[in-house]
Amino acid sequence: MPRVPEPADDTAQRFASFEGSYRIGVDDRVQITVWRNPELSVTAPVRPDGKISVPIIGDVEAGGRTPSEVAEIIKKRLSEYIRDPNVAVILTELRSHEFLSRVRVTGAVRTPRSIPHRQGMTVLDAVLEAGGVNDFASPNRSKLYRKVKDKTEVFEIDLGDILKKGRLESNYLLRPGDVITVPERLF
């Protein structure tokens, strides 16, 4: 089975739940604990704008930050009201990675879908989950789009050859966040 070059920033590793490296995202839930101040300790969802609401200080930008960074921001803002606050931020639900750890199949397939990524998943697996190509597809012009660092790489997929001839040269292993597009034929 062909392999697309592995990017340096392995997506699976980025979503590892290390407190020091996990970046909080939309729809995650965090528990904010302020020692000796239970009335300020809350569990909060991260809103679509990336913010959480904290008693007394209001909204805090949590999206894209680590729990430690958010705790430091809350501590600094609470210090205007409380002497030397001790703040902990703990992730209680990791939901944002569910959005980021999916594979999308779009275009001329029977059921365009967003599919949870599974280890070992290939282009063929994803296309079959999307119901296969439809009657208007031009499968040998399909493409795989992959975000690598700050750019998007594009890989040609000979999907017709995979489906009809069993040629697996472009049946790439998929990674979370990949997008497969199957264009329509030109009439």
Coordinates of N, CA and C in Angstrom, one line a residue:
M1 N 0.8 -1.2 0.0 CA 0.0 0.0 0.0 C 0.9 1.2 0.0
P2 N 0.6 2.2 -0.9 CA 1.5 3.4 -0.9 C 1.3 4.3 0.3
R3 N 2.4 4.9 0.6 CA 2.4 5.8 1.8 C 2.6 7.2 1.3
V4 N 1.8 8.2 1.8 CA 2.1 9.6 1.6 C 3.1 10.0 2.6
P5 N 4.1 10.8 2.3 CA 5.1 11.1 3.3 C 4.5 11.7 4.6
E6 N 5.0 11.2 5.7 CA 4.5 11.6 7.0 C 5.0 13.0 7.3
P7 N 4.1 13.9 7.7 CA 4.5 15.3 8.0 C 5.2 15.3 9.4
A8 N 6.0 16.3 9.6 CA 6.8 16.4 10.8 C 5.8 16.6 12.0
D9 N 4.7 17.3 11.9 CA 3.8 17.5 13.0 C 2.7 16.5 13.0
D10 N 3.0 15.3 13.4 CA 2.0 14.2 13.4 C 0.7 14.7 14.1
T11 N -0.4 14.6 13.3 CA -1.7 15.1 13.8 C -2.1 14.4 15.1
A12 N -1.9 13.0 15.1 CA -2.4 12.3 16.2 C -1.6 12.7 17.5
Q13 N -0.3 13.0 17.3 CA 0.4 13.5 18.5 C -0.1 14.9 19.0
R14 N -0.5 15.7 18.0 CA -1.0 17.0 18.4 C -2.2 16.9 19.3
F15 N -3.0 15.8 19.2 CA -4.2 15.7 20.0 C -4.0 14.9 21.2
A16 N -2.8 14.5 21.5 CA -2.5 13.8 22.7 C -2.9 14.7 23.9
S17 N -3.5 14.1 24.9 CA -4.0 14.9 26.0 C -3.0 15.3 27.1
F18 N -1.8 15.6 26.7 CA -0.9 16.1 27.7 C -1.4 17.5 28.0
E19 N -1.4 17.8 29.3 CA -1.9 19.2 29.7 C -1.0 20.2 29.1
G20 N 0.3 20.0 29.0 CA 1.3 21.0 28.6 C 1.2 21.3 27.1
S21 N 0.7 20.3 26.3 CA 0.7 20.5 24.9 C -0.7 20.6 24.2
Y22 N -1.7 20.1 24.8 CA -3.0 20.1 24.2 C -3.6 21.5 24.2
R23 N -4.0 21.9 23.0 CA -4.6 23.2 22.8 C -6.1 23.1 22.9
I24 N -6.7 23.8 23.8 CA -8.1 23.8 24.0 C -8.8 24.3 22.7
G25 N -9.9 23.7 22.4 CA -10.7 24.0 21.2 C -12.2 24.2 21.5
V26 N -12.9 24.7 20.5 CA -14.3 24.9 20.6 C -15.0 23.6 21.0
D27 N -15.9 23.6 21.9 CA -16.7 22.5 22.4 C -16.0 21.6 23.4
D28 N -14.8 21.9 23.7 CA -14.1 21.2 24.9 C -14.8 21.8 26.1
R29 N -14.7 21.0 27.2 CA -15.2 21.5 28.6 C -14.0 21.5 29.5
V30 N -13.9 22.6 30.3 CA -12.8 22.8 31.3 C -13.4 23.0 32.6
Q31 N -12.7 22.5 33.6 CA -13.1 22.7 35.0 C -12.1 23.7 35.6
I32 N -12.6 24.8 36.1 CA -11.8 25.9 36.6 C -11.9 25.8 38.1
T33 N -10.8 25.6 38.8 CA -10.8 25.5 40.3 C -10.0 26.7 40.9
V34 N -10.6 27.4 41.7 CA -9.9 28.5 42.4 C -9.9 28.1 43.9
W35 N -8.7 27.8 44.3 CA -8.5 27.3 45.7 C -9.0 28.2 46.7
R36 N -9.8 27.7 47.7 CA -10.4 28.4 48.8 C -11.5 29.4 48.3
N37 N -11.9 29.3 47.1 CA -13.0 30.1 46.5 C -13.9 29.3 45.7
P38 N -14.7 28.4 46.4 CA -15.5 27.4 45.6 C -16.6 28.1 44.8
E39 N -17.0 29.3 45.2 CA -18.0 30.1 44.4 C -17.5 30.5 43.0
L40 N -16.2 30.5 42.9 CA -15.5 30.9 41.6 C -15.1 29.7 40.8
S41 N -15.3 28.5 41.4 CA -14.9 27.2 40.7 C -16.1 26.7 39.9
V42 N -15.9 26.6 38.6 CA -16.9 26.2 37.6 C -16.4 25.2 36.6
T43 N -17.4 24.5 36.0 CA -17.1 23.8 34.7 C -17.7 24.6 33.6
A44 N -16.9 24.8 32.6 CA -17.4 25.7 31.5 C -17.1 25.1 30.1
P45 N -18.1 25.2 29.2 CA -17.9 24.8 27.8 C -17.1 25.9 27.1
V46 N -16.3 25.5 26.1 CA -15.7 26.5 25.3 C -16.7 26.8 24.2
R47 N -17.1 28.1 24.1 CA -18.1 28.5 23.1 C -17.5 28.6 21.7
P48 N -18.4 28.7 20.7 CA -17.9 28.8 19.3 C -16.9 29.9 19.1
D49 N -16.9 31.0 19.9 CA -16.0 32.1 19.7 C -14.7 31.8 20.4
G50 N -14.5 30.6 21.0 CA -13.3 30.2 21.7 C -13.1 30.7 23.1
K51 N -14.2 31.3 23.7 CA -14.1 31.9 25.0 C -14.9 31.0 26.0
I52 N -14.5 31.2 27.3 CA -15.2 30.6 28.4 C -15.6 31.7 29.4
S53 N -16.7 31.5 30.1 CA -17.1 32.5 31.1 C -16.7 32.1 32.5
V54 N -16.1 33.1 33.2 CA -15.6 32.8 34.5 C -16.2 33.8 35.4
P55 N -16.8 33.4 36.6 CA -17.4 34.3 37.5 C -16.4 35.5 37.9
I56 N -17.0 36.6 38.1 CA -16.3 37.9 38.4 C -15.6 38.5 37.2
I57 N -14.8 37.8 36.5 CA -13.9 38.4 35.5 C -14.5 38.3 34.1
G58 N -15.6 37.5 33.9 CA -16.3 37.4 32.6 C -15.6 36.5 31.6
D59 N -15.6 36.9 30.4 CA -15.0 36.0 29.3 C -13.5 36.0 29.3
V60 N -13.0 34.8 29.0 CA -11.6 34.5 28.9 C -11.4 33.8 27.6
E61 N -10.4 34.2 26.8 CA -10.1 33.5 25.5 C -9.3 32.2 25.9
A62 N -10.0 31.1 25.6 CA -9.4 29.8 25.9 C -8.9 29.0 24.7
G63 N -9.7 29.2 23.6 CA -9.4 28.5 22.3 C -7.9 28.7 21.8
G64 N -7.2 27.6 21.5 CA -5.9 27.7 21.0 C -4.8 27.8 22.1
R65 N -5.2 27.8 23.4 CA -4.3 27.9 24.5 C -4.3 26.6 25.2
T66 N -3.2 26.4 26.0 CA -3.1 25.2 26.9 C -3.8 25.5 28.1
P67 N -4.2 24.4 28.9 CA -4.9 24.7 30.2 C -4.0 25.5 31.1
S68 N -2.7 25.3 31.1 CA -1.8 26.1 32.0 C -1.8 27.6 31.6
E69 N -1.9 27.9 30.3 CA -1.9 29.3 29.8 C -3.2 29.9 30.3
V70 N -4.3 29.2 30.1 CA -5.6 29.7 30.5 C -5.7 30.0 32.0
A71 N -5.1 29.0 32.8 CA -5.1 29.2 34.3 C -4.3 30.5 34.6
E72 N -3.2 30.7 33.9 CA -2.4 31.9 34.2 C -3.1 33.2 33.9
I73 N -3.9 33.2 32.8 CA -4.7 34.4 32.5 C -5.8 34.6 33.5
I74 N -6.5 33.6 33.9 CA -7.5 33.7 35.0 C -6.9 34.2 36.3
K75 N -5.8 33.6 36.6 CA -5.1 34.0 37.9 C -4.8 35.5 37.8
K76 N -4.2 36.0 36.7 CA -3.8 37.4 36.6 C -5.1 38.3 36.7
R77 N -6.1 37.9 36.1 CA -7.4 38.8 36.1 C -8.0 38.7 37.4
L78 N -8.0 37.5 38.1 CA -8.6 37.4 39.4 C -7.8 38.1 40.5
S79 N -6.6 38.3 40.3 CA -5.7 39.0 41.3 C -6.1 40.4 41.5
E80 N -7.0 41.0 40.6 CA -7.5 42.3 40.9 C -8.6 42.3 42.0
Y81 N -9.1 41.1 42.2 CA -10.2 40.9 43.2 C -9.8 40.1 44.4
I82 N -8.9 39.1 44.2 CA -8.5 38.2 45.2 C -7.0 38.2 45.4
R83 N -6.5 38.2 46.6 CA -5.1 38.2 46.9 C -4.5 36.9 46.6
D84 N -3.5 36.9 45.7 CA -2.8 35.7 45.3 C -3.6 34.4 45.0
P85 N -4.5 34.5 44.0 CA -5.4 33.3 43.7 C -4.6 32.1 43.2
N86 N -5.0 31.0 43.6 CA -4.4 29.7 43.1 C -5.4 29.1 42.2
V87 N -5.1 29.0 40.9 CA -6.1 28.6 39.8 C -5.6 27.4 39.1
A88 N -6.5 26.4 38.9 CA -6.2 25.2 38.1 C -7.2 25.1 37.0
V89 N -6.8 24.8 35.8 CA -7.7 24.5 34.7 C -7.5 23.1 34.2
I90 N -8.5 22.3 34.3 CA -8.4 20.9 33.9 C -9.4 20.6 32.8
L91 N -9.0 19.9 31.7 CA -9.9 19.5 30.7 C -10.7 18.3 31.2
T92 N -12.1 18.5 31.1 CA -12.9 17.4 31.5 C -13.5 16.7 30.3
E93 N -13.7 17.3 29.2 CA -14.2 16.7 28.0 C -13.4 17.2 26.8
L94 N -12.8 16.3 26.0 CA -12.0 16.7 24.8 C -12.9 16.5 23.6
R95 N -13.6 17.5 23.2 CA -14.6 17.4 22.1 C -14.1 18.0 20.8
S96 N -13.2 19.0 20.9 CA -12.8 19.7 19.7 C -12.0 18.8 18.8
H97 N -11.3 17.8 19.3 CA -10.5 17.0 18.5 C -11.4 16.1 17.6
E98 N -12.6 15.9 18.0 CA -13.5 15.1 17.2 C -13.7 15.7 15.8
F99 N -13.8 17.0 15.8 CA -14.0 17.7 14.5 C -12.7 17.6 13.7
L100 N -11.6 17.8 14.4 CA -10.3 17.8 13.7 C -9.8 16.4 13.3
S101 N -10.3 15.4 13.9 CA -9.8 14.0 13.7 C -10.8 13.3 12.7
R102 N -11.3 14.0 11.8 CA -12.2 13.3 10.8 C -11.6 13.4 9.4
V103 N -12.1 12.6 8.5 CA -11.7 12.6 7.1 C -13.0 13.0 6.3
R104 N -12.9 13.9 5.4 CA -14.0 14.3 4.6 C -13.9 13.8 3.2
V105 N -15.1 13.3 2.7 CA -15.2 12.9 1.3 C -16.2 13.7 0.6
T106 N -15.9 14.5 -0.4 CA -16.8 15.4 -1.0 C -16.8 15.2 -2.5
G107 N -17.8 15.9 -3.2 CA -17.9 15.9 -4.6 C -18.8 14.8 -5.1
A108 N -18.4 14.2 -6.2 CA -19.3 13.2 -6.9 C -19.3 11.8 -6.3
V109 N -19.7 11.8 -5.0 CA -19.9 10.5 -4.3 C -21.3 10.4 -4.0
R110 N -21.8 9.2 -3.7 CA -23.2 9.1 -3.4 C -23.7 9.8 -2.1
T111 N -22.8 9.8 -1.1 CA -23.2 10.4 0.2 C -22.0 11.2 0.7
P112 N -21.7 12.4 0.3 CA -20.6 13.2 0.9 C -20.7 13.1 2.4
R113 N -19.5 12.9 3.0 CA -19.5 12.6 4.4 C -18.3 13.2 5.1
S114 N -18.4 13.3 6.4 CA -17.3 13.6 7.3 C -17.3 12.3 8.2
I115 N -16.2 11.6 8.1 CA -16.0 10.3 8.7 C -15.0 10.3 9.8
P116 N -15.3 9.7 11.0 CA -14.2 9.6 12.0 C -13.0 8.9 11.5
H117 N -11.8 9.4 11.7 CA -10.6 8.8 11.2 C -10.3 7.5 12.0
R118 N -9.9 6.5 11.4 CA -9.5 5.2 12.1 C -8.1 4.9 11.6
Q119 N -7.3 4.4 12.5 CA -5.9 3.9 12.2 C -6.0 3.0 11.0
G120 N -5.1 3.2 10.0 CA -5.1 2.3 8.9 C -6.1 2.6 7.8
M121 N -6.9 3.6 7.9 CA -7.9 4.0 7.0 C -7.3 4.4 5.7
T122 N -7.8 4.0 4.5 CA -7.2 4.4 3.2 C -8.3 5.2 2.4
V123 N -7.8 5.7 1.3 CA -8.7 6.4 0.4 C -9.9 5.5 0.0
L124 N -9.7 4.3 -0.3 CA -10.8 3.4 -0.7 C -11.8 3.2 0.4
D125 N -11.3 3.0 1.7 CA -12.2 2.9 2.8 C -13.1 4.1 2.9
A126 N -12.6 5.3 2.8 CA -13.3 6.5 3.0 C -14.4 6.6 1.9
V127 N -13.9 6.4 0.7 CA -14.9 6.5 -0.5 C -16.0 5.5 -0.4
L128 N -15.7 4.3 0.0 CA -16.7 3.3 0.2 C -17.7 3.7 1.3
E129 N -17.2 4.3 2.4 CA -18.1 4.8 3.5 C -19.0 5.9 3.0
A130 N -18.6 6.6 1.9 CA -19.4 7.7 1.3 C -20.3 7.1 0.3
G131 N -20.4 5.8 0.2 CA -21.3 5.2 -0.8 C -20.8 5.0 -2.2
G132 N -19.5 5.2 -2.3 CA -18.8 5.0 -3.7 C -19.1 6.3 -4.5
V133 N -18.5 6.2 -5.7 CA -18.7 7.3 -6.7 C -20.1 7.3 -7.3
N134 N -20.6 8.5 -7.7 CA -21.9 8.5 -8.4 C -21.7 8.4 -9.9
D135 N -22.8 8.4 -10.6 CA -22.8 8.2 -12.1 C -22.1 9.4 -12.8
F136 N -21.9 10.5 -12.2 CA -21.4 11.7 -12.8 C -19.9 11.9 -12.5
A137 N -19.3 11.0 -11.7 CA -17.9 11.1 -11.2 C -16.9 11.0 -12.3
S138 N -15.8 11.7 -12.1 CA -14.6 11.5 -12.9 C -13.5 11.0 -11.9
P139 N -13.6 9.7 -11.6 CA -12.8 9.2 -10.4 C -11.3 9.3 -10.6
N140 N -10.8 9.3 -11.8 CA -9.3 9.3 -11.9 C -8.8 10.8 -11.8
R141 N -9.6 11.7 -11.6 CA -9.2 13.1 -11.4 C -9.4 13.5 -9.9
S142 N -9.6 12.5 -9.1 CA -9.8 12.8 -7.6 C -8.5 13.3 -7.0
K143 N -8.7 14.0 -5.9 CA -7.5 14.5 -5.2 C -7.6 14.3 -3.7
L144 N -6.5 14.2 -3.0 CA -6.4 14.2 -1.6 C -5.7 15.5 -1.1
Y145 N -6.4 16.2 -0.3 CA -5.8 17.4 0.3 C -5.4 17.2 1.7
R146 N -4.2 17.6 2.1 CA -3.6 17.3 3.4 C -2.9 18.6 3.9
K147 N -3.3 19.0 5.1 CA -2.6 20.1 5.7 C -1.4 19.6 6.4
V148 N -0.2 20.2 6.0 CA 1.1 19.9 6.5 C 1.7 21.2 6.9
K149 N 1.9 21.4 8.2 CA 2.3 22.6 8.8 C 1.4 23.7 8.4
D150 N 1.9 24.7 7.7 CA 1.1 25.9 7.3 C 0.7 25.9 5.8
K151 N 0.8 24.7 5.2 CA 0.4 24.7 3.8 C -0.4 23.4 3.5
T152 N -1.2 23.5 2.4 CA -2.0 22.3 2.0 C -1.3 21.6 0.8
E153 N -1.0 20.3 1.0 CA -0.5 19.5 -0.1 C -1.6 18.8 -0.8
V154 N -1.4 18.6 -2.1 CA -2.4 18.0 -2.9 C -1.8 16.7 -3.6
F155 N -2.5 15.6 -3.5 CA -2.0 14.3 -4.0 C -3.1 13.8 -5.0
E156 N -2.6 13.4 -6.2 CA -3.5 12.9 -7.2 C -4.0 11.5 -6.8
I157 N -5.2 11.2 -7.0 CA -5.8 9.8 -6.7 C -6.4 9.3 -8.0
D158 N -5.9 8.1 -8.4 CA -6.5 7.4 -9.5 C -7.6 6.5 -9.0
L159 N -8.7 7.1 -8.5 CA -9.7 6.3 -7.9 C -10.4 5.3 -8.8
G160 N -10.6 5.7 -10.1 CA -11.1 4.7 -11.1 C -10.3 3.5 -11.2
D161 N -9.0 3.7 -11.2 CA -8.1 2.5 -11.3 C -8.1 1.7 -10.0
I162 N -8.3 2.4 -8.9 CA -8.4 1.6 -7.6 C -9.7 0.8 -7.6
L163 N -10.8 1.4 -8.0 CA -12.1 0.7 -8.0 C -12.3 -0.4 -9.1
K164 N -11.8 -0.1 -10.3 CA -12.1 -1.0 -11.4 C -10.9 -2.0 -11.7
K165 N -9.7 -1.5 -11.5 CA -8.6 -2.4 -11.9 C -7.8 -2.9 -10.7
G166 N -8.1 -2.5 -9.5 CA -7.4 -3.0 -8.3 C -6.0 -2.4 -8.1
R167 N -5.7 -1.3 -8.8 CA -4.4 -0.7 -8.7 C -4.4 0.2 -7.4
L168 N -3.5 -0.1 -6.6 CA -3.5 0.5 -5.3 C -2.4 1.6 -5.1
E169 N -1.8 1.9 -6.1 CA -0.7 2.9 -6.0 C -1.1 4.2 -5.3
S170 N -2.3 4.7 -5.6 CA -2.7 5.9 -5.0 C -3.8 5.7 -3.9
N171 N -3.9 4.5 -3.4 CA -4.8 4.2 -2.3 C -4.1 4.6 -1.0
Y172 N -3.8 5.9 -0.8 CA -3.0 6.4 0.3 C -3.6 6.1 1.7
L173 N -2.8 5.9 2.7 CA -3.2 5.9 4.1 C -3.7 7.3 4.4
L174 N -4.8 7.4 5.1 CA -5.3 8.7 5.4 C -4.9 9.2 6.8
R175 N -4.9 10.5 7.0 CA -4.6 11.1 8.3 C -5.8 11.9 8.7
P176 N -5.9 12.2 10.0 CA -7.0 13.1 10.5 C -6.9 14.4 9.8
G177 N -8.0 14.9 9.4 CA -8.1 16.2 8.7 C -8.0 16.2 7.2
D178 N -7.7 15.0 6.6 CA -7.6 14.8 5.2 C -9.0 15.1 4.5
V179 N -8.9 15.6 3.3 CA -10.1 15.8 2.5 C -9.9 15.2 1.1
I180 N -10.9 14.3 0.7 CA -10.8 13.7 -0.6 C -11.9 14.3 -1.4
T181 N -11.6 14.8 -2.6 CA -12.6 15.3 -3.5 C -12.6 14.5 -4.8
V182 N -13.8 14.2 -5.2 CA -14.1 13.4 -6.4 C -14.8 14.4 -7.4
P183 N -14.2 14.9 -8.5 CA -14.8 15.8 -9.3 C -15.9 15.1 -10.3
E184 N -16.7 16.0 -10.8 CA -17.7 15.5 -11.8 C -17.0 15.5 -13.2
R185 N -17.5 14.6 -14.1 CA -17.1 14.6 -15.5 C -17.4 15.9 -16.2
L186 N -16.6 16.2 -17.1 CA -16.9 17.4 -18.0 C -17.8 16.9 -19.1
F187 N -18.9 17.5 -19.3 CA -19.9 17.0 -20.4 C -19.7 17.8 -21.6

